[in-house]
Amino acid sequence: MGYVAAKGGLEAILAAEDLVRRSRLSGSSPLLGIDQLQERARLAVDRVMGEAGLWAPELAARAFRQAEGDVVEAAHLLRAFRTNLPRFAMTSVVAADEMVPLRRIVPAYRTPPGPQLLGRTSDYTGRLLDLSPEAPSSELEDEGRSSNATGAAATNGTGSTASGNPGGGEGGLTTHRRLYELLRDLDLVVDRRRDIAAGDDPEPYDITRLPVRPGVPRSARLAVMARAETGALVNLWYRNILGTDMHLHEVTLGEVRHGLLPLPVIHPHTGRPVVVGRIRATEAEAIEDLSGEGRDRSRFDVGYGVCVGHNERKAIAMANLDIAVELDAGKGSLEQTVLMTTDALDSSGFLEHLKLPHYVTFRSMVERKLAVREAAAQKVGDDHEAAPMDRAPDAVLAGEPA
Amino acid sequence: MRETETWALSVQGLTKSYGGRLAVDDVSFNVAPGEALGIVGESGSGKTSVLRCLAGDLDEDSGRAYMSGLDGGQTNIFSLTPAERRALRVSRLAMVYQDPALGLDLGISAGGNVAERLTAAGWRSFGAIRQRAAHLLERTEVPRERMDDLVSTFSGGMRQRVQLAKALATNPPVLLLDEPTTGLDASVAAGVLDLIRDLLAEFRLAAVVVSHDFSVIELLTRRVMVMHNGRVVETGLTDQLLADPQDAYSQRLVAAARS
Amino acid sequence: MSLNALLEDTGSADNGYGSGIMDEHTKRDIRRALLSAVAVPGYQVPFGSREMPVARGWGSGGLQITLAIVGDADVVKVIDQGDDAGVNATNLRRLIVGSTGAAETTVTAEASIIQTRHRIPEEPLKSDQILVLQVPVPEPLRGVERDMRELRRMHAEDDYARLWVSLYEDKVRNGVITRTTGYPCMIGGRYVMATTPIPRWDCPKLHQAHHLSLFGAGREKRIYAVPPYTDVEPVTFDDVPFEVERSPGRCDRCGAVGWTESFLIEVPNSRTWVCSDTDYCARRRLKDRRVKA
C-alpha cells in the first residue's frame, strides 16, 4: 500500500535474528536437549518457571535454551506465551500442609514436629570447584543410578511422583504438621486466620488480569513476589537488613520446604476433586519478632513465601518481605517498592528500552540546553542595564490572585 | 447562636485520643479577629494536638470548629472533605510549625515555598507570584538576595521567617503558631517574636499561639488557656493569669516557670 | 476507524501462535479501559496489562491498544521517532500486521490507526484516524512525588500546586522552563497528563484535534486518552509562553522550515538538518518533483 517500503529497519532486524539463530544452532558440541536441561540445569529451569509464574518444565527448558541461558529473557518468553492460553479449569485451594516434602528444615527448633529433612542441598558441601577430569558420561550415569541420587527422580514433578515414590528414601508421601501450628498452640503468634465459615474467604487477586498498586490485598502482594525476580527480592531483603530502610529486624526461619503440591480440580461430572498432577514448589515461613510502637511484644508474627520450583533464596526473602510489608501497614514506601519494582520483565524491559532510538527526545533536550544558555546570556545583559526590581504594586500586596 | 461578629475561630468540645489515652479532652474556645490566644502547658498536655486537629494534620475524634469567614460561621470545618480541608489550609487557615520541615519544603527556594501557597490558591502569573513572594519575604525580613536560595541552607530563625511569609501568602484570617521560636537562640527568638507580634497586629490575625515558654505567651497574647492532661484547667487574661493563677496546677506551672 | 469501533468486536486472523498475540477476552478488557479513558480525558485508567512478545518499555502498551482496536479493514502505520523504517517501528508493525488481518502503510493520510513512539505526524490527522501512543512513563507528577497513594490524591483533588512550584523553581533557576519532551498538559481543564515523550513541538497537535489519541503504558499498566476536540493546554504561567522546539535550519532533503513547518533533527557536526517525520519529508519531495515535471 505504501509507496515506499520501510526496508532499512526490517533488513537489519532480519539479519540480527538470523545471527542469533545461527549462533544458537551452530557450534562443535551437540545441541542441548530439552530433557538434558530439565535434568542438568534444574535450578535454572525452576527459576524460569518461578519468574514466569508458570509450571511448565519442558517449555521453560525450551525457553532457557532459546534465550541462551538468560533467565529473565526465558521468563519473558514463557510469560508472553502463557498470557493468552485458554484457562480450562481452576484448581481448588490446596493447603500448604498438603505439600509432600522433598526437603524440609526448621531452624527455629532442634526437634520440630515432623522431620528435619536435609534432602537435596549443597548447603553443607564445601564450595570446591570440581576439577576432576571429565569422565565418559556413561560412567557418571552408572554412578547416578547406583547411589539412588536423592531427589533426582523428582526433577520432573509431574512424572514419577504422581505414581508413587518421589524422593527415594526421603520421607515418602507423608505430610506433617507445620511449625506455625505448634506456635499457634503455644499462643506465640499473632492469629491471622480468616473466618472462612463466616465468608471471610476472598478470591485471590489475579495479578495476570488486574493491575496492582499500593493498597491491594495480601494475596496480590504474595503473587507479585512469587513471580518476582529472585535477585530483586534478595536485594530488597538485604537493604532492609543492612541498609537504611530498616523494615526488618530479628528474623528466624520457621520452616523452609521444597516439595510436591497436588493440583486438585473439580471433576465436571462427579463434582469431586481429582488430582490432575503435582508441581514442585518452595515455601518458607519467617518468624518476625514484633518490635516498635504498638506491637505485641508477647507474640511473633509470621510472613509467608512460596514460589514455583526449587528456589529457597526467593521463598525466604519473600516470607521476610511479606511480614515486613504487613507490619509497615502502608506507612512507609516498602509496599510500593515490593509491588512495583521487583518484576524482572518490568525492570529489565525498561532498562533495556534505553537502547531504543531516542534522537527526537535528545534533540529536545539539546534545544533546552541552548535555551538555558541564551537565557543566561540575556540575564547578564539585563543586569547591566535594568534598575532594581520595581516595588510591588498594590494589587499584588492585597493577596488576590493576579 | 454563633455571633460571628465576635470571633474569627470558634472551637467546641474538641476531643482527641491516641490508643485509648485522651490527648485533648473537650476543649472549647473562641478567638476574635486581631486577637491572639495563648495555650500553655507542659509537653503531653495536648496543646499541640489541638492545633494539629484544627490544621487537619490529625483527625479529631469529636467536636466542632467554625470560622466566621467560612459560610458565615455555619459550617463545621471538621465536616469538610479532605479536599475542602486542604483548600481551607490554602486560603483561610495557616500554621507555623516548630519544625520548619513540616511547614516548608526544604529542598526548594524560599520564594518557591511562598509560590506553593500562591499557586495552590490559583495564582498563575509568574511575575505576580514573584513580586508577592518578594514582598512577603521582605516583610518577614528575609534578605532579598536569599529569596532564590534553598531553604535547607537557611538558619533556624530564617526558616521560621520563611514559614511566616508562606503562612501569610494568601492573607488568611486565622494563624496557628506551634512553638514558633522553640529551639532558636535567645537573640534570634526575640527577633522572630517581635516580627510575629507586628504581623499579628498588621494583618489583624486571629491567632492561636502554643508554647511552653511563658515569655512567648506574655509577649504575643492577651488571653491564655492552661492545659493539663488534655483538659483546659484555667482561662484568663494573660497578665492576670500568669501573675495570679487560681487553679492548683496553673499555680505549680507558673511557679516552676518563674523559679 | 471511528470511536464507535471501540464498542464493537473486531475479529483478527490467527497467525498460528497459540490463539494469536491477544485473545478476544483480553481485547474486550482493554477496550473497556479505553472507553473509561475516553470518558474521562487525561485520567490514567489502570488496566490489566498483558505480557506481549515485546519487552515492557518497548511499546507493549501501545501494542496492546492497537491489537485491541484493529480490524481486518484497518490500515496500520507504525513510526518510531517519526520514522516508519526504525527498528522498533518495523518490529511492531510486523507483529501487528502478521497477527491480524490489517494492511500496512507508511502514508500518514492512508492510515486508519497510527501507532507511534515519540512523535505525532506533521500532517494533521483526520477524524477517522486514531493515534496510538506508546508511553514509557504515564505519571506527569513523578518528578515532584513518588508515592502512588499521594499521587492518586493529588490527581483526585486537582492539587497540582507542586507541579506549578517545580515550574517556578525551574524558571527562577534557569531563566526558562527546561522541561523537554513529555511536557505536562492540562486536559479538558481537569487532569494533568504526561504527553509521552513527544517533543513540545507536537503538543499543540493534540489541542482540539480532529482525531482520537490513545495512550498506552504497558509496563505501568495505565491507559489514557485525549478525545477529539478536547482542550490540551501545556501547563505554564500566564506570562511565560509555552515554547516548542524550533530548529534554526531547513530540512536538507525537502526544505521544510524547522522554525515553522517540521520537527528537524540534526546530523551531528554538520549543521545539516532533516525531518524526523520521514513520510512527511518524502511526500514534500514527491510534490516538488511533480511540480518540476
Short mmCIF file of C-alpha atoms in Angstrom, two decimals, chain B residues 7-256:
data_model
loop_
_atom_site.label_atom_id
_atom_site.label_comp_id
_atom_site.label_asym_id
_atom_site.label_seq_id
_atom_site.Cartn_x
_atom_site.Cartn_y
_atom_site.Cartn_z
CA TRP B 7 -14.95 35.61 66.79
CA ALA B 8 -12.98 34.50 63.79
CA LEU B 9 -12.44 30.95 65.05
CA SER B 10 -14.72 29.03 67.38
CA VAL B 11 -13.83 25.58 68.73
CA GLN B 12 -16.34 23.50 70.68
CA GLY B 13 -15.82 20.25 72.54
CA LEU B 14 -12.70 19.19 70.66
CA THR B 15 -11.63 15.70 71.73
CA LYS B 16 -8.82 13.51 70.51
CA SER B 17 -7.33 10.33 71.90
CA TYR B 18 -4.39 8.16 70.94
CA GLY B 19 -4.67 4.47 71.65
CA GLY B 20 -7.16 4.92 74.48
CA ARG B 21 -5.37 7.88 76.08
CA LEU B 22 -7.23 11.20 75.91
CA ALA B 23 -4.83 13.76 74.48
CA VAL B 24 -7.41 16.51 74.02
CA ASP B 25 -10.48 16.35 76.25
CA ASP B 26 -13.47 18.55 75.47
CA VAL B 27 -11.59 21.73 74.63
CA SER B 28 -13.58 24.83 73.64
CA PHE B 29 -12.54 28.40 72.90
CA ASN B 30 -13.20 31.39 70.65
CA VAL B 31 -10.66 33.73 69.10
CA ALA B 32 -11.64 37.17 67.88
CA PRO B 33 -10.20 38.87 64.81
CA GLY B 34 -6.99 40.60 65.78
CA GLU B 35 -6.80 38.60 68.97
CA ALA B 36 -4.10 36.15 69.97
CA LEU B 37 -4.99 33.33 72.32
CA GLY B 38 -2.20 31.50 74.10
CA ILE B 39 -2.19 27.85 75.12
CA VAL B 40 0.36 26.85 77.74
CA GLY B 41 1.07 23.54 79.35
CA GLU B 42 3.86 21.03 79.71
CA SER B 43 4.75 18.55 76.98
CA GLY B 44 2.00 16.00 76.53
CA SER B 45 -0.67 18.36 77.81
CA GLY B 46 -2.41 18.22 74.44
CA LYS B 47 -1.80 21.78 73.31
CA THR B 48 -0.07 20.90 70.05
CA SER B 49 -2.70 18.26 69.31
CA VAL B 50 -5.33 21.00 69.44
CA LEU B 51 -3.53 22.89 66.67
CA ARG B 52 -2.94 19.78 64.61
CA CYS B 53 -6.61 18.86 64.71
CA LEU B 54 -7.55 22.36 63.60
CA ALA B 55 -4.97 22.32 60.83
CA GLY B 56 -6.21 18.92 59.65
CA ASP B 57 -2.89 17.16 60.30
CA LEU B 58 -4.73 14.95 62.81
CA ASP B 59 -8.27 13.63 62.67
CA GLU B 60 -10.31 14.71 65.67
CA ASP B 61 -12.50 12.19 67.50
CA SER B 62 -15.30 14.63 68.15
CA GLY B 63 -16.02 18.31 68.43
CA ARG B 64 -16.76 21.17 66.08
CA ALA B 65 -14.87 24.15 64.77
CA TYR B 66 -16.17 27.13 62.85
CA MET B 67 -14.57 30.05 61.09
CA SER B 68 -16.53 33.25 60.61
CA GLY B 69 -15.08 33.57 57.12
CA LEU B 70 -16.44 30.17 56.07
CA ASP B 71 -20.15 30.14 55.21
CA GLY B 72 -20.77 32.87 57.74
CA GLY B 73 -19.62 30.57 60.50
CA GLN B 74 -22.28 27.96 59.78
CA THR B 75 -20.07 25.07 58.60
CA ASN B 76 -18.16 22.81 60.94
CA ILE B 77 -14.72 22.59 59.38
CA PHE B 78 -14.34 19.03 60.69
CA SER B 79 -17.22 18.01 58.42
CA LEU B 80 -15.42 19.13 55.26
CA THR B 81 -13.97 16.66 52.78
CA PRO B 82 -10.19 16.25 52.72
CA ALA B 83 -10.04 18.36 49.56
CA GLU B 84 -12.07 21.11 51.17
CA ARG B 85 -9.86 20.98 54.27
CA ARG B 86 -6.83 21.38 52.06
CA ALA B 87 -8.43 24.37 50.32
CA LEU B 88 -9.13 25.84 53.73
CA ARG B 89 -5.46 25.45 54.65
CA VAL B 90 -4.51 27.29 51.49
CA SER B 91 -6.78 30.28 51.84
CA ARG B 92 -8.06 30.75 55.38
CA LEU B 93 -6.07 28.88 57.97
CA ALA B 94 -2.29 28.87 58.12
CA MET B 95 0.02 27.13 60.55
CA VAL B 96 3.60 27.78 61.56
CA TYR B 97 5.31 24.68 62.90
CA GLN B 98 8.06 24.34 65.46
CA ASP B 99 9.86 22.12 62.96
CA PRO B 100 10.25 24.06 59.70
CA ALA B 101 10.46 20.79 57.77
CA LEU B 102 6.75 20.26 58.50
CA GLY B 103 5.74 23.65 57.14
CA LEU B 104 8.23 24.03 54.32
CA ASP B 105 9.82 22.07 51.53
CA LEU B 106 13.45 22.48 52.46
CA GLY B 107 14.56 21.30 49.04
CA ILE B 108 13.21 24.34 47.20
CA SER B 109 13.86 28.06 47.44
CA ALA B 110 12.31 30.49 49.91
CA GLY B 111 10.39 32.08 47.06
CA GLY B 112 9.28 28.66 45.85
CA ASN B 113 7.79 27.88 49.24
CA VAL B 114 5.69 31.03 49.12
CA ALA B 115 4.88 30.23 45.49
CA GLU B 116 3.48 26.86 46.52
CA ARG B 117 0.81 28.51 48.63
CA LEU B 118 0.06 31.04 45.90
CA THR B 119 -0.19 28.53 43.07
CA ALA B 120 -2.42 26.36 45.25
CA ALA B 121 -4.63 29.43 45.63
CA GLY B 122 -4.82 29.77 41.86
CA TRP B 123 -2.12 32.32 41.07
CA ARG B 124 -0.92 31.75 37.51
CA SER B 125 1.25 34.78 36.75
CA PHE B 126 4.94 34.18 37.29
CA GLY B 127 5.59 37.90 37.64
CA ALA B 128 2.82 38.41 40.19
CA ILE B 129 3.88 35.34 42.19
CA ARG B 130 7.44 36.54 42.20
CA GLN B 131 6.51 40.04 43.33
CA ARG B 132 4.18 38.80 46.02
CA ALA B 133 6.82 36.37 47.32
CA ALA B 134 9.47 39.08 47.27
CA HIS B 135 7.19 41.42 49.17
CA LEU B 136 6.29 38.85 51.83
CA LEU B 137 9.87 37.75 52.33
CA GLU B 138 10.91 41.38 52.67
CA ARG B 139 8.12 41.88 55.21
CA THR B 140 9.33 38.90 57.23
CA GLU B 141 12.89 40.22 56.98
CA VAL B 142 14.39 37.57 54.76
CA PRO B 143 17.17 39.28 52.79
CA ARG B 144 16.12 39.87 49.19
CA GLU B 145 19.23 38.21 47.80
CA ARG B 146 18.36 34.97 49.59
CA MET B 147 14.94 34.64 48.01
CA ASP B 148 16.17 32.10 45.47
CA ASP B 149 18.35 30.08 47.85
CA LEU B 150 17.26 26.65 49.02
CA VAL B 151 15.63 26.80 52.43
CA SER B 152 17.87 23.91 53.53
CA THR B 153 20.75 26.42 53.52
CA PHE B 154 18.89 28.75 55.93
CA SER B 155 19.41 29.10 59.69
CA GLY B 156 16.61 28.12 62.08
CA GLY B 157 15.45 31.68 62.63
CA MET B 158 15.44 32.38 58.91
CA ARG B 159 13.42 29.26 58.24
CA GLN B 160 10.75 30.47 60.68
CA ARG B 161 10.63 33.77 58.81
CA VAL B 162 10.08 31.88 55.55
CA GLN B 163 7.31 29.89 57.24
CA LEU B 164 5.67 33.15 58.26
CA ALA B 165 5.94 34.55 54.74
CA LYS B 166 4.36 31.40 53.36
CA ALA B 167 1.65 31.39 56.02
CA LEU B 168 0.67 34.95 55.20
CA ALA B 169 0.82 34.49 51.42
CA THR B 170 -2.94 34.38 50.93
CA ASN B 171 -3.89 36.73 53.79
CA PRO B 172 -5.57 34.03 55.90
CA PRO B 173 -7.73 35.37 58.74
CA VAL B 174 -6.55 32.68 61.17
CA LEU B 175 -2.97 31.75 62.06
CA LEU B 176 -1.89 28.85 64.24
CA LEU B 177 1.58 29.04 65.78
CA ASP B 178 3.10 25.95 67.37
CA GLU B 179 6.15 26.76 69.47
CA PRO B 180 7.33 29.16 66.78
CA THR B 181 10.60 30.10 68.48
CA THR B 182 11.42 26.98 70.47
CA GLY B 183 14.89 25.78 69.72
CA LEU B 184 16.14 29.14 68.47
CA ASP B 185 18.92 31.11 70.16
CA ALA B 186 17.53 33.71 72.54
CA SER B 187 18.50 36.69 70.43
CA VAL B 188 17.19 35.09 67.24
CA ALA B 189 13.99 34.11 69.03
CA ALA B 190 13.47 37.67 70.23
CA GLY B 191 13.69 38.96 66.68
CA VAL B 192 11.22 36.41 65.38
CA LEU B 193 8.83 37.14 68.26
CA ASP B 194 8.91 40.87 67.55
CA LEU B 195 8.14 40.12 63.93
CA ILE B 196 5.22 37.84 64.85
CA ARG B 197 3.79 40.45 67.19
CA ASP B 198 3.94 43.09 64.47
CA LEU B 199 2.42 40.77 61.88
CA LEU B 200 -0.46 39.77 64.14
CA ALA B 201 -1.37 43.41 64.56
CA GLU B 202 -0.72 44.43 60.97
CA PHE B 203 -2.75 41.60 59.40
CA ARG B 204 -5.39 41.67 62.16
CA LEU B 205 -5.00 37.92 62.54
CA ALA B 206 -6.92 35.69 64.86
CA ALA B 207 -4.05 33.65 66.24
CA VAL B 208 -3.63 30.66 68.49
CA VAL B 209 -0.15 30.51 69.99
CA VAL B 210 1.01 27.29 71.60
CA SER B 211 4.10 27.45 73.73
CA HIS B 212 5.60 26.07 76.88
CA ASP B 213 7.53 29.34 77.17
CA PHE B 214 5.72 31.97 79.21
CA SER B 215 7.73 34.84 77.76
CA VAL B 216 6.39 33.96 74.30
CA ILE B 217 2.82 33.88 75.61
CA GLU B 218 3.26 37.14 77.51
CA LEU B 219 4.64 38.93 74.51
CA LEU B 220 2.13 37.72 71.93
CA THR B 221 -1.18 37.08 73.65
CA ARG B 222 -3.81 38.87 75.67
CA ARG B 223 -5.70 35.77 76.70
CA VAL B 224 -4.36 32.39 77.68
CA MET B 225 -5.60 28.87 78.44
CA VAL B 226 -3.71 26.44 80.65
CA MET B 227 -3.94 22.81 79.52
CA HIS B 228 -3.18 19.78 81.67
CA ASN B 229 -3.73 16.14 80.65
CA GLY B 230 -5.77 17.23 77.66
CA ARG B 231 -8.14 19.48 79.62
CA VAL B 232 -8.34 23.24 79.92
CA VAL B 233 -7.86 23.89 83.63
CA GLU B 234 -7.92 27.67 83.58
CA THR B 235 -8.54 30.53 81.14
CA GLY B 236 -7.93 34.21 81.71
CA LEU B 237 -6.21 37.37 80.64
CA THR B 238 -2.57 36.58 80.14
CA ASP B 239 -1.09 39.13 82.54
CA GLN B 240 -3.61 38.33 85.28
CA LEU B 241 -3.40 34.58 84.96
CA LEU B 242 0.35 34.50 84.94
CA ALA B 243 0.52 36.91 87.87
CA ASP B 244 -2.20 35.25 89.92
CA PRO B 245 -3.13 31.74 88.81
CA GLN B 246 -6.20 30.28 90.51
CA ASP B 247 -6.06 26.60 89.60
CA ALA B 248 -3.68 24.44 91.60
CA TYR B 249 -1.97 23.03 88.52
CA SER B 250 -1.64 26.52 86.98
CA GLN B 251 -0.02 27.68 90.18
CA ARG B 252 2.55 24.89 90.03
CA LEU B 253 3.21 25.54 86.36
CA VAL B 254 3.69 29.27 86.87
CA ALA B 255 5.81 28.73 89.96
CA ALA B 256 8.03 26.32 88.07
#
